[in-house]
């Protein structure tokens, strides 16, 4: 597999947020640094320094055709199971969404291939409320990851995806200057 055929796990999240957003980022490199991206970047840089964590582990899987950098991996020694590793995906807000869970599932899949043992649990940490949520990763999550990877692979530059149903997403989107949802609707008569 060529390097450009690997899907970045972060792109799975982008695609699920809005396929049109992913299209503009992927084909036209149009992501702008807005408040939400900058705030998230600062929060990532100011991560905790406590022990028992592996920070920013990059993994790549030829079999899955994915690669990505896990924010944090928590390492726990469990008496009955030995060392247990769980990825932690950090988000800037006060709630998480399906796209965040599927991104976490993709990291679990990369980690379990790397470890050669199942990873059924990951965490989403929210900076906005300083809460951490345990997410049990199911076969349905894994299937959804594969489905999204295949959907991303089937995209082409000559087919612009439609708009998402939840148009409130456009308000915080870092590609709205290129996507121009309101202008496009006027021009297309929507």
Short mmCIF file of N, CA and C in Angstrom, two decimals:
data_model
loop_
_atom_site.label_atom_id
_atom_site.label_comp_id
_atom_site.label_asym_id
_atom_site.label_seq_id
_atom_site.Cartn_x
_atom_site.Cartn_y
_atom_site.Cartn_z
N UNK A 1 0.84 -1.18 0.00
CA UNK A 1 0.00 0.00 0.00
C UNK A 1 0.89 1.25 0.00
N UNK A 2 0.57 2.18 -0.89
CA UNK A 2 1.32 3.44 -0.95
C UNK A 2 0.97 4.30 0.25
N UNK A 3 1.88 5.18 0.64
CA UNK A 3 1.65 6.07 1.79
C UNK A 3 0.38 6.89 1.64
N UNK A 4 0.09 7.37 0.44
CA UNK A 4 -1.09 8.22 0.25
C UNK A 4 -2.41 7.43 0.28
N UNK A 5 -2.33 6.11 0.37
CA UNK A 5 -3.54 5.30 0.45
C UNK A 5 -3.96 5.01 1.89
N UNK A 6 -3.09 5.30 2.85
CA UNK A 6 -3.42 5.11 4.25
C UNK A 6 -4.38 6.22 4.70
N UNK A 7 -5.36 5.85 5.49
CA UNK A 7 -6.32 6.81 6.02
C UNK A 7 -5.87 7.21 7.42
N UNK A 8 -5.75 8.50 7.65
CA UNK A 8 -5.41 9.00 8.98
C UNK A 8 -6.65 8.91 9.86
N UNK A 9 -6.49 8.39 11.07
CA UNK A 9 -7.62 8.21 11.97
C UNK A 9 -8.34 9.54 12.24
N UNK A 10 -7.60 10.63 12.32
CA UNK A 10 -8.23 11.93 12.50
C UNK A 10 -9.17 12.28 11.35
N UNK A 11 -8.87 11.78 10.16
CA UNK A 11 -9.72 12.03 9.00
C UNK A 11 -11.05 11.30 9.11
N UNK A 12 -11.07 10.18 9.82
CA UNK A 12 -12.33 9.48 10.06
C UNK A 12 -13.27 10.40 10.83
N UNK A 13 -12.74 11.09 11.83
CA UNK A 13 -13.54 12.03 12.61
C UNK A 13 -14.02 13.17 11.72
N UNK A 14 -13.12 13.72 10.91
CA UNK A 14 -13.48 14.82 10.00
C UNK A 14 -14.61 14.40 9.06
N UNK A 15 -14.48 13.22 8.48
CA UNK A 15 -15.47 12.72 7.53
C UNK A 15 -16.83 12.55 8.21
N UNK A 16 -16.84 11.98 9.40
CA UNK A 16 -18.10 11.78 10.10
C UNK A 16 -18.73 13.10 10.55
N UNK A 17 -17.91 14.08 10.86
CA UNK A 17 -18.44 15.40 11.19
C UNK A 17 -19.17 15.97 9.98
N UNK A 18 -18.49 15.89 8.83
CA UNK A 18 -19.08 16.38 7.58
C UNK A 18 -18.22 15.90 6.42
N UNK A 19 -18.75 15.03 5.55
CA UNK A 19 -17.96 14.57 4.40
C UNK A 19 -17.49 15.72 3.50
N UNK A 20 -18.29 16.77 3.41
CA UNK A 20 -17.91 17.93 2.59
C UNK A 20 -16.70 18.63 3.19
N UNK A 21 -16.67 18.74 4.52
CA UNK A 21 -15.52 19.33 5.21
C UNK A 21 -14.26 18.51 4.90
N UNK A 22 -14.38 17.19 5.04
CA UNK A 22 -13.23 16.33 4.74
C UNK A 22 -12.79 16.50 3.28
N UNK A 23 -13.74 16.60 2.37
CA UNK A 23 -13.43 16.78 0.95
C UNK A 23 -12.54 18.01 0.75
N UNK A 24 -12.93 19.15 1.32
CA UNK A 24 -12.15 20.37 1.14
C UNK A 24 -10.78 20.29 1.81
N UNK A 25 -10.72 19.67 2.97
CA UNK A 25 -9.43 19.53 3.65
C UNK A 25 -8.52 18.60 2.85
N UNK A 26 -9.04 17.49 2.40
CA UNK A 26 -8.24 16.48 1.72
C UNK A 26 -7.78 16.90 0.33
N UNK A 27 -8.70 17.43 -0.46
CA UNK A 27 -8.37 17.72 -1.86
C UNK A 27 -7.82 19.12 -2.09
N UNK A 28 -8.11 20.05 -1.19
CA UNK A 28 -7.69 21.43 -1.42
C UNK A 28 -6.89 22.02 -0.27
N UNK A 29 -6.60 21.23 0.74
CA UNK A 29 -5.79 21.68 1.89
C UNK A 29 -6.28 23.04 2.38
N UNK A 30 -7.57 23.10 2.70
CA UNK A 30 -8.20 24.38 3.00
C UNK A 30 -8.52 24.61 4.47
N UNK A 31 -7.98 23.84 5.35
CA UNK A 31 -8.32 24.02 6.76
C UNK A 31 -7.71 25.34 7.26
N UNK A 32 -8.52 26.13 7.90
CA UNK A 32 -8.09 27.41 8.47
C UNK A 32 -7.98 27.27 9.98
N UNK A 33 -7.07 27.99 10.58
CA UNK A 33 -6.94 27.96 12.04
C UNK A 33 -7.97 28.92 12.62
N UNK A 34 -9.08 28.36 13.12
CA UNK A 34 -10.09 29.21 13.75
C UNK A 34 -9.96 29.06 15.27
N UNK A 35 -10.83 29.74 15.99
CA UNK A 35 -10.77 29.73 17.46
C UNK A 35 -10.83 28.32 18.01
N UNK A 36 -11.72 27.50 17.50
CA UNK A 36 -11.94 26.16 18.05
C UNK A 36 -10.71 25.27 17.83
N UNK A 37 -10.10 25.36 16.67
CA UNK A 37 -8.89 24.57 16.41
C UNK A 37 -7.72 25.06 17.27
N UNK A 38 -7.56 26.37 17.37
CA UNK A 38 -6.46 26.93 18.17
C UNK A 38 -6.62 26.57 19.64
N UNK A 39 -7.83 26.70 20.17
CA UNK A 39 -8.10 26.37 21.56
C UNK A 39 -7.81 24.89 21.83
N UNK A 40 -8.24 24.02 20.93
CA UNK A 40 -7.96 22.59 21.09
C UNK A 40 -6.48 22.29 21.04
N UNK A 41 -5.76 22.95 20.17
CA UNK A 41 -4.31 22.75 20.06
C UNK A 41 -3.61 23.17 21.36
N UNK A 42 -4.00 24.30 21.91
CA UNK A 42 -3.40 24.78 23.17
C UNK A 42 -3.68 23.80 24.29
N UNK A 43 -4.91 23.30 24.35
CA UNK A 43 -5.27 22.33 25.40
C UNK A 43 -4.45 21.05 25.27
N UNK A 44 -4.21 20.59 24.06
CA UNK A 44 -3.38 19.40 23.85
C UNK A 44 -1.95 19.64 24.33
N UNK A 45 -1.43 20.83 24.06
CA UNK A 45 -0.05 21.14 24.45
C UNK A 45 0.11 21.25 25.96
N UNK A 46 -0.98 21.57 26.65
CA UNK A 46 -0.92 21.74 28.10
C UNK A 46 -1.39 20.48 28.84
N UNK A 47 -1.11 19.33 28.24
CA UNK A 47 -1.56 18.06 28.82
C UNK A 47 -0.92 17.78 30.17
N UNK A 48 -1.56 16.90 30.90
CA UNK A 48 -1.05 16.51 32.22
C UNK A 48 0.30 15.82 32.10
N UNK A 49 1.07 15.92 33.12
CA UNK A 49 2.41 15.31 33.13
C UNK A 49 2.52 14.14 34.12
N UNK A 50 1.37 13.66 34.62
CA UNK A 50 1.45 12.60 35.61
C UNK A 50 1.94 11.30 34.98
N UNK A 51 2.36 10.37 35.80
CA UNK A 51 2.90 9.10 35.31
C UNK A 51 1.82 8.13 34.89
N UNK A 52 2.24 6.98 34.38
CA UNK A 52 1.31 5.94 33.97
C UNK A 52 0.71 6.17 32.60
N UNK A 53 1.28 7.08 31.82
CA UNK A 53 0.77 7.36 30.50
C UNK A 53 1.87 7.24 29.47
N UNK A 54 1.48 6.84 28.30
CA UNK A 54 2.34 6.93 27.11
C UNK A 54 1.74 8.06 26.30
N UNK A 55 2.51 9.05 25.96
CA UNK A 55 2.00 10.21 25.24
C UNK A 55 2.31 10.12 23.75
N UNK A 56 1.30 10.39 22.96
CA UNK A 56 1.42 10.52 21.52
C UNK A 56 2.18 9.37 20.86
N UNK A 57 1.52 8.24 20.79
CA UNK A 57 2.09 7.06 20.14
C UNK A 57 1.54 6.98 18.71
N UNK A 58 2.45 7.00 17.74
CA UNK A 58 2.07 6.88 16.34
C UNK A 58 2.03 5.41 15.96
N UNK A 59 0.93 5.00 15.34
CA UNK A 59 0.78 3.61 14.90
C UNK A 59 0.30 3.59 13.45
N UNK A 60 0.67 2.52 12.77
CA UNK A 60 0.33 2.37 11.35
C UNK A 60 0.03 0.89 11.09
N UNK A 61 -1.02 0.62 10.35
CA UNK A 61 -1.40 -0.75 10.04
C UNK A 61 -1.60 -0.93 8.55
N UNK A 62 -0.80 -1.78 7.99
CA UNK A 62 -0.95 -2.13 6.57
C UNK A 62 -2.27 -2.88 6.36
N UNK A 63 -2.60 -3.77 7.28
CA UNK A 63 -3.82 -4.57 7.16
C UNK A 63 -5.07 -3.70 7.19
N UNK A 64 -5.12 -2.75 8.10
CA UNK A 64 -6.28 -1.86 8.22
C UNK A 64 -6.23 -0.69 7.24
N UNK A 65 -5.03 -0.38 6.76
CA UNK A 65 -4.88 0.76 5.86
C UNK A 65 -5.07 2.08 6.57
N UNK A 66 -4.74 2.10 7.86
CA UNK A 66 -4.91 3.31 8.67
C UNK A 66 -3.62 3.64 9.40
N UNK A 67 -3.52 4.91 9.79
CA UNK A 67 -2.42 5.34 10.65
C UNK A 67 -2.93 6.50 11.50
N UNK A 68 -2.23 6.74 12.59
CA UNK A 68 -2.62 7.87 13.42
C UNK A 68 -1.81 7.93 14.70
N UNK A 69 -1.93 9.06 15.36
CA UNK A 69 -1.21 9.28 16.61
C UNK A 69 -2.22 9.35 17.74
N UNK A 70 -2.12 8.38 18.65
CA UNK A 70 -3.01 8.35 19.80
C UNK A 70 -2.55 9.43 20.77
N UNK A 71 -3.48 10.26 21.24
CA UNK A 71 -3.13 11.36 22.16
C UNK A 71 -2.39 10.84 23.38
N UNK A 72 -3.03 9.92 24.08
CA UNK A 72 -2.47 9.38 25.33
C UNK A 72 -2.91 7.93 25.46
N UNK A 73 -2.04 7.10 25.99
CA UNK A 73 -2.40 5.73 26.32
C UNK A 73 -2.19 5.55 27.81
N UNK A 74 -3.25 5.15 28.49
CA UNK A 74 -3.14 4.90 29.93
C UNK A 74 -2.65 3.46 30.13
N UNK A 75 -1.69 3.31 31.01
CA UNK A 75 -1.12 2.00 31.32
C UNK A 75 -1.47 1.66 32.75
N UNK A 76 -2.18 0.54 32.93
CA UNK A 76 -2.55 0.09 34.27
C UNK A 76 -2.08 -1.34 34.44
N UNK A 77 -1.61 -1.64 35.62
CA UNK A 77 -1.29 -3.03 35.96
C UNK A 77 -2.46 -3.60 36.73
N UNK A 78 -3.14 -4.55 36.10
CA UNK A 78 -4.30 -5.20 36.70
C UNK A 78 -3.86 -6.58 37.16
N UNK A 79 -4.10 -6.87 38.40
CA UNK A 79 -3.62 -8.10 39.03
C UNK A 79 -3.98 -9.34 38.22
N UNK A 80 -5.22 -9.43 37.75
CA UNK A 80 -5.67 -10.63 37.05
C UNK A 80 -5.31 -10.67 35.57
N UNK A 81 -5.01 -9.52 34.98
CA UNK A 81 -4.76 -9.49 33.53
C UNK A 81 -3.40 -8.94 33.15
N UNK A 82 -2.63 -8.49 34.08
CA UNK A 82 -1.34 -7.90 33.78
C UNK A 82 -1.49 -6.46 33.32
N UNK A 83 -0.62 -6.05 32.45
CA UNK A 83 -0.64 -4.67 31.97
C UNK A 83 -1.77 -4.46 30.96
N UNK A 84 -2.60 -3.46 31.21
CA UNK A 84 -3.72 -3.14 30.34
C UNK A 84 -3.51 -1.73 29.80
N UNK A 85 -3.61 -1.59 28.48
CA UNK A 85 -3.44 -0.29 27.85
C UNK A 85 -4.77 0.17 27.26
N UNK A 86 -5.07 1.45 27.44
CA UNK A 86 -6.32 2.02 26.92
C UNK A 86 -6.03 3.39 26.32
N UNK A 87 -6.42 3.61 25.07
CA UNK A 87 -6.21 4.92 24.45
C UNK A 87 -7.16 5.96 25.03
N UNK A 88 -6.68 7.19 25.08
CA UNK A 88 -7.48 8.32 25.52
C UNK A 88 -7.47 9.37 24.42
N UNK A 89 -8.64 9.70 23.93
CA UNK A 89 -8.78 10.75 22.93
C UNK A 89 -9.27 12.00 23.64
N UNK A 90 -8.54 13.09 23.48
CA UNK A 90 -8.87 14.33 24.18
C UNK A 90 -9.60 15.29 23.25
N UNK A 91 -10.67 15.88 23.76
CA UNK A 91 -11.49 16.81 22.99
C UNK A 91 -11.69 18.09 23.80
N UNK A 92 -11.87 19.20 23.12
CA UNK A 92 -11.91 20.50 23.79
C UNK A 92 -13.25 20.83 24.42
N UNK A 93 -14.33 20.25 24.02
CA UNK A 93 -15.66 20.67 24.46
C UNK A 93 -16.12 20.07 25.77
N UNK A 94 -17.44 20.11 25.96
CA UNK A 94 -18.06 19.56 27.17
C UNK A 94 -18.91 18.33 26.87
N UNK A 95 -18.92 17.91 25.62
CA UNK A 95 -19.64 16.69 25.24
C UNK A 95 -18.90 16.04 24.08
N UNK A 96 -19.17 14.77 23.90
CA UNK A 96 -18.57 14.06 22.76
C UNK A 96 -19.69 13.53 21.87
N UNK A 97 -19.31 13.14 20.66
CA UNK A 97 -20.28 12.75 19.65
C UNK A 97 -19.87 11.43 19.01
N UNK A 98 -20.73 10.92 18.14
CA UNK A 98 -20.46 9.64 17.49
C UNK A 98 -19.12 9.66 16.75
N UNK A 99 -18.81 10.75 16.08
CA UNK A 99 -17.56 10.80 15.33
C UNK A 99 -16.35 10.64 16.25
N UNK A 100 -16.45 11.14 17.49
CA UNK A 100 -15.37 10.99 18.46
C UNK A 100 -15.24 9.53 18.91
N UNK A 101 -16.37 8.87 19.10
CA UNK A 101 -16.36 7.46 19.52
C UNK A 101 -15.77 6.58 18.42
N UNK A 102 -16.14 6.84 17.17
CA UNK A 102 -15.62 6.04 16.06
C UNK A 102 -14.12 6.30 15.88
N UNK A 103 -13.67 7.52 16.07
CA UNK A 103 -12.24 7.82 16.04
C UNK A 103 -11.52 7.02 17.13
N UNK A 104 -12.07 7.01 18.33
CA UNK A 104 -11.49 6.23 19.43
C UNK A 104 -11.46 4.74 19.08
N UNK A 105 -12.52 4.24 18.47
CA UNK A 105 -12.55 2.83 18.06
C UNK A 105 -11.43 2.52 17.07
N UNK A 106 -11.17 3.44 16.14
CA UNK A 106 -10.09 3.23 15.18
C UNK A 106 -8.74 3.18 15.89
N UNK A 107 -8.54 4.03 16.89
CA UNK A 107 -7.30 3.96 17.66
C UNK A 107 -7.20 2.65 18.41
N UNK A 108 -8.31 2.17 18.96
CA UNK A 108 -8.30 0.86 19.64
C UNK A 108 -7.90 -0.24 18.66
N UNK A 109 -8.40 -0.18 17.44
CA UNK A 109 -8.06 -1.18 16.43
C UNK A 109 -6.57 -1.15 16.10
N UNK A 110 -6.01 0.05 15.96
CA UNK A 110 -4.57 0.16 15.70
C UNK A 110 -3.76 -0.37 16.88
N UNK A 111 -4.18 -0.03 18.09
CA UNK A 111 -3.46 -0.44 19.28
C UNK A 111 -3.54 -1.95 19.48
N UNK A 112 -4.70 -2.55 19.22
CA UNK A 112 -4.80 -3.99 19.41
C UNK A 112 -3.96 -4.75 18.38
N UNK A 113 -3.83 -4.22 17.19
CA UNK A 113 -2.94 -4.87 16.21
C UNK A 113 -1.49 -4.73 16.66
N UNK A 114 -1.13 -3.57 17.16
CA UNK A 114 0.23 -3.33 17.65
C UNK A 114 0.56 -4.25 18.82
N UNK A 115 -0.38 -4.43 19.74
CA UNK A 115 -0.17 -5.24 20.94
C UNK A 115 -0.41 -6.73 20.70
N UNK A 116 -1.11 -7.04 19.62
CA UNK A 116 -1.53 -8.40 19.31
C UNK A 116 -2.42 -8.98 20.42
N UNK A 117 -3.31 -8.12 20.92
CA UNK A 117 -4.33 -8.55 21.89
C UNK A 117 -5.47 -7.54 21.84
N UNK A 118 -6.68 -7.99 22.22
CA UNK A 118 -7.85 -7.12 22.12
C UNK A 118 -7.76 -5.87 23.00
N UNK A 119 -8.32 -4.79 22.49
CA UNK A 119 -8.46 -3.54 23.25
C UNK A 119 -9.94 -3.18 23.16
N UNK A 120 -10.67 -3.41 24.24
CA UNK A 120 -12.11 -3.21 24.24
C UNK A 120 -12.55 -1.94 24.94
N UNK A 121 -11.61 -1.18 25.48
CA UNK A 121 -11.97 -0.01 26.25
C UNK A 121 -11.05 1.16 25.90
N UNK A 122 -11.65 2.30 25.73
CA UNK A 122 -10.91 3.53 25.54
C UNK A 122 -11.62 4.63 26.30
N UNK A 123 -11.03 5.81 26.31
CA UNK A 123 -11.61 6.93 27.04
C UNK A 123 -11.64 8.17 26.16
N UNK A 124 -12.66 8.97 26.38
CA UNK A 124 -12.72 10.30 25.80
C UNK A 124 -12.64 11.27 26.97
N UNK A 125 -11.62 12.12 26.93
CA UNK A 125 -11.43 13.13 27.96
C UNK A 125 -11.87 14.47 27.38
N UNK A 126 -12.71 15.19 28.12
CA UNK A 126 -13.21 16.48 27.67
C UNK A 126 -12.60 17.60 28.50
N UNK A 127 -11.85 18.46 27.84
CA UNK A 127 -11.23 19.60 28.52
C UNK A 127 -12.28 20.54 29.09
N UNK A 128 -13.40 20.68 28.40
CA UNK A 128 -14.42 21.65 28.78
C UNK A 128 -15.02 21.43 30.16
N UNK A 129 -15.09 20.19 30.59
CA UNK A 129 -15.64 19.91 31.92
C UNK A 129 -14.70 19.05 32.77
N UNK A 130 -13.51 18.80 32.26
CA UNK A 130 -12.50 18.02 32.97
C UNK A 130 -13.04 16.64 33.38
N UNK A 131 -13.78 16.03 32.46
CA UNK A 131 -14.37 14.71 32.70
C UNK A 131 -13.80 13.71 31.70
N UNK A 132 -13.75 12.46 32.16
CA UNK A 132 -13.28 11.37 31.31
C UNK A 132 -14.38 10.32 31.25
N UNK A 133 -14.67 9.86 30.04
CA UNK A 133 -15.75 8.91 29.83
C UNK A 133 -15.20 7.61 29.26
N UNK A 134 -15.52 6.51 29.93
CA UNK A 134 -15.11 5.18 29.46
C UNK A 134 -16.04 4.78 28.32
N UNK A 135 -15.45 4.32 27.24
CA UNK A 135 -16.21 3.90 26.07
C UNK A 135 -15.85 2.44 25.78
N UNK A 136 -16.83 1.56 25.87
CA UNK A 136 -16.64 0.15 25.53
C UNK A 136 -16.73 0.04 24.02
N UNK A 137 -15.69 -0.47 23.39
CA UNK A 137 -15.62 -0.57 21.93
C UNK A 137 -16.21 -1.91 21.50
N UNK A 138 -17.21 -1.86 20.64
CA UNK A 138 -17.94 -3.04 20.21
C UNK A 138 -17.57 -3.41 18.76
N UNK A 139 -18.07 -4.56 18.33
CA UNK A 139 -17.89 -4.95 16.93
C UNK A 139 -18.60 -3.97 16.00
N UNK A 140 -19.71 -3.40 16.46
CA UNK A 140 -20.41 -2.39 15.64
C UNK A 140 -19.53 -1.17 15.42
N UNK A 141 -18.80 -0.74 16.44
CA UNK A 141 -17.86 0.38 16.28
C UNK A 141 -16.79 0.03 15.26
N UNK A 142 -16.24 -1.17 15.37
CA UNK A 142 -15.19 -1.60 14.45
C UNK A 142 -15.71 -1.65 13.00
N UNK A 143 -16.93 -2.16 12.84
CA UNK A 143 -17.54 -2.20 11.49
C UNK A 143 -17.73 -0.80 10.94
N UNK A 144 -18.13 0.11 11.79
CA UNK A 144 -18.33 1.51 11.36
C UNK A 144 -17.01 2.13 10.91
N UNK A 145 -15.93 1.82 11.62
CA UNK A 145 -14.60 2.32 11.21
C UNK A 145 -14.29 1.85 9.80
N UNK A 146 -14.45 0.56 9.55
CA UNK A 146 -14.15 0.00 8.23
C UNK A 146 -15.05 0.63 7.17
N UNK A 147 -16.32 0.82 7.50
CA UNK A 147 -17.26 1.44 6.57
C UNK A 147 -16.80 2.85 6.20
N UNK A 148 -16.39 3.63 7.17
CA UNK A 148 -15.96 5.01 6.91
C UNK A 148 -14.65 5.02 6.11
N UNK A 149 -13.72 4.16 6.46
CA UNK A 149 -12.46 4.07 5.70
C UNK A 149 -12.76 3.78 4.24
N UNK A 150 -13.68 2.85 3.97
CA UNK A 150 -14.04 2.53 2.59
C UNK A 150 -14.73 3.71 1.90
N UNK A 151 -15.57 4.43 2.64
CA UNK A 151 -16.25 5.61 2.06
C UNK A 151 -15.23 6.69 1.70
N UNK A 152 -14.26 6.90 2.57
CA UNK A 152 -13.21 7.89 2.28
C UNK A 152 -12.42 7.47 1.05
N UNK A 153 -12.09 6.20 0.97
CA UNK A 153 -11.33 5.70 -0.19
C UNK A 153 -12.10 5.85 -1.50
N UNK A 154 -13.42 5.81 -1.43
CA UNK A 154 -14.23 5.88 -2.66
C UNK A 154 -14.47 7.32 -3.12
N UNK A 155 -14.04 8.30 -2.32
CA UNK A 155 -14.22 9.70 -2.70
C UNK A 155 -13.31 10.05 -3.88
N UNK A 156 -13.75 11.05 -4.64
CA UNK A 156 -12.91 11.55 -5.72
C UNK A 156 -13.07 13.07 -5.82
N UNK A 157 -12.09 13.70 -6.39
CA UNK A 157 -12.07 15.16 -6.47
C UNK A 157 -13.23 15.70 -7.31
N UNK A 158 -13.74 14.90 -8.24
CA UNK A 158 -14.80 15.39 -9.12
C UNK A 158 -16.22 15.18 -8.57
N UNK A 159 -16.34 14.70 -7.31
CA UNK A 159 -17.66 14.52 -6.69
C UNK A 159 -17.66 15.18 -5.31
N UNK A 160 -18.20 16.38 -5.24
CA UNK A 160 -18.29 17.11 -3.97
C UNK A 160 -19.47 16.56 -3.17
N UNK A 161 -19.22 16.12 -1.94
CA UNK A 161 -20.33 15.61 -1.12
C UNK A 161 -21.35 16.72 -0.83
N UNK A 162 -22.57 16.31 -0.54
CA UNK A 162 -23.62 17.26 -0.18
C UNK A 162 -23.39 17.83 1.21
N UNK A 163 -24.28 18.73 1.60
CA UNK A 163 -24.19 19.35 2.92
C UNK A 163 -24.75 18.41 3.98
N UNK A 164 -24.27 18.55 5.21
CA UNK A 164 -24.81 17.77 6.32
C UNK A 164 -26.19 18.30 6.68
N UNK A 165 -27.01 17.44 7.27
CA UNK A 165 -28.35 17.85 7.69
C UNK A 165 -28.28 18.89 8.81
N UNK A 166 -27.38 18.71 9.75
CA UNK A 166 -27.24 19.63 10.88
C UNK A 166 -26.37 20.81 10.44
N UNK A 167 -27.01 21.85 9.94
CA UNK A 167 -26.28 22.98 9.39
C UNK A 167 -25.63 23.84 10.47
N UNK A 168 -25.93 23.61 11.74
CA UNK A 168 -25.25 24.33 12.83
C UNK A 168 -23.75 24.00 12.83
N UNK A 169 -23.40 22.84 12.29
CA UNK A 169 -21.99 22.46 12.21
C UNK A 169 -21.20 23.46 11.36
N UNK A 170 -21.85 24.06 10.40
CA UNK A 170 -21.17 25.01 9.50
C UNK A 170 -20.65 26.24 10.26
N UNK A 171 -21.33 26.60 11.36
CA UNK A 171 -20.95 27.80 12.10
C UNK A 171 -19.55 27.71 12.69
N UNK A 172 -19.12 26.52 13.11
CA UNK A 172 -17.81 26.34 13.74
C UNK A 172 -16.80 25.71 12.80
N UNK A 173 -17.19 25.47 11.58
CA UNK A 173 -16.34 24.74 10.64
C UNK A 173 -15.18 25.60 10.13
N UNK A 174 -14.01 25.01 10.13
CA UNK A 174 -12.82 25.73 9.68
C UNK A 174 -12.67 25.72 8.15
N UNK A 175 -13.59 25.10 7.42
CA UNK A 175 -13.52 25.14 5.96
C UNK A 175 -14.69 25.90 5.34
N UNK A 176 -15.50 26.55 6.16
CA UNK A 176 -16.71 27.21 5.64
C UNK A 176 -16.38 28.32 4.63
N UNK A 177 -15.20 28.92 4.73
CA UNK A 177 -14.81 29.97 3.77
C UNK A 177 -14.64 29.39 2.37
N UNK A 178 -14.36 28.10 2.28
CA UNK A 178 -14.15 27.45 0.99
C UNK A 178 -15.41 26.73 0.54
N UNK A 179 -16.09 26.14 1.49
CA UNK A 179 -17.32 25.40 1.22
C UNK A 179 -18.46 26.35 0.87
N UNK A 180 -18.50 27.49 1.56
CA UNK A 180 -19.49 28.53 1.37
C UNK A 180 -20.91 27.97 1.30
N UNK A 181 -21.40 27.43 2.41
CA UNK A 181 -22.70 26.77 2.39
C UNK A 181 -23.87 27.69 2.01
N UNK A 182 -23.90 28.89 2.55
CA UNK A 182 -25.01 29.80 2.24
C UNK A 182 -24.96 30.24 0.79
N UNK A 183 -23.79 30.62 0.31
CA UNK A 183 -23.64 31.08 -1.07
C UNK A 183 -23.95 29.95 -2.06
N UNK A 184 -23.48 28.75 -1.72
CA UNK A 184 -23.71 27.61 -2.60
C UNK A 184 -25.20 27.30 -2.72
N UNK A 185 -25.91 27.36 -1.61
CA UNK A 185 -27.35 27.12 -1.65
C UNK A 185 -28.07 28.15 -2.52
N UNK A 186 -27.64 29.41 -2.43
CA UNK A 186 -28.25 30.45 -3.26
C UNK A 186 -27.98 30.17 -4.74
N UNK A 187 -26.74 29.86 -5.06
CA UNK A 187 -26.37 29.61 -6.46
C UNK A 187 -27.03 28.36 -7.02
N UNK A 188 -27.21 27.35 -6.15
CA UNK A 188 -27.82 26.10 -6.62
C UNK A 188 -29.33 26.12 -6.51
N UNK A 189 -29.87 27.22 -5.99
CA UNK A 189 -31.31 27.34 -5.89
C UNK A 189 -31.93 26.51 -4.77
N UNK A 190 -31.11 26.22 -3.71
CA UNK A 190 -31.59 25.39 -2.60
C UNK A 190 -32.24 26.22 -1.61
#
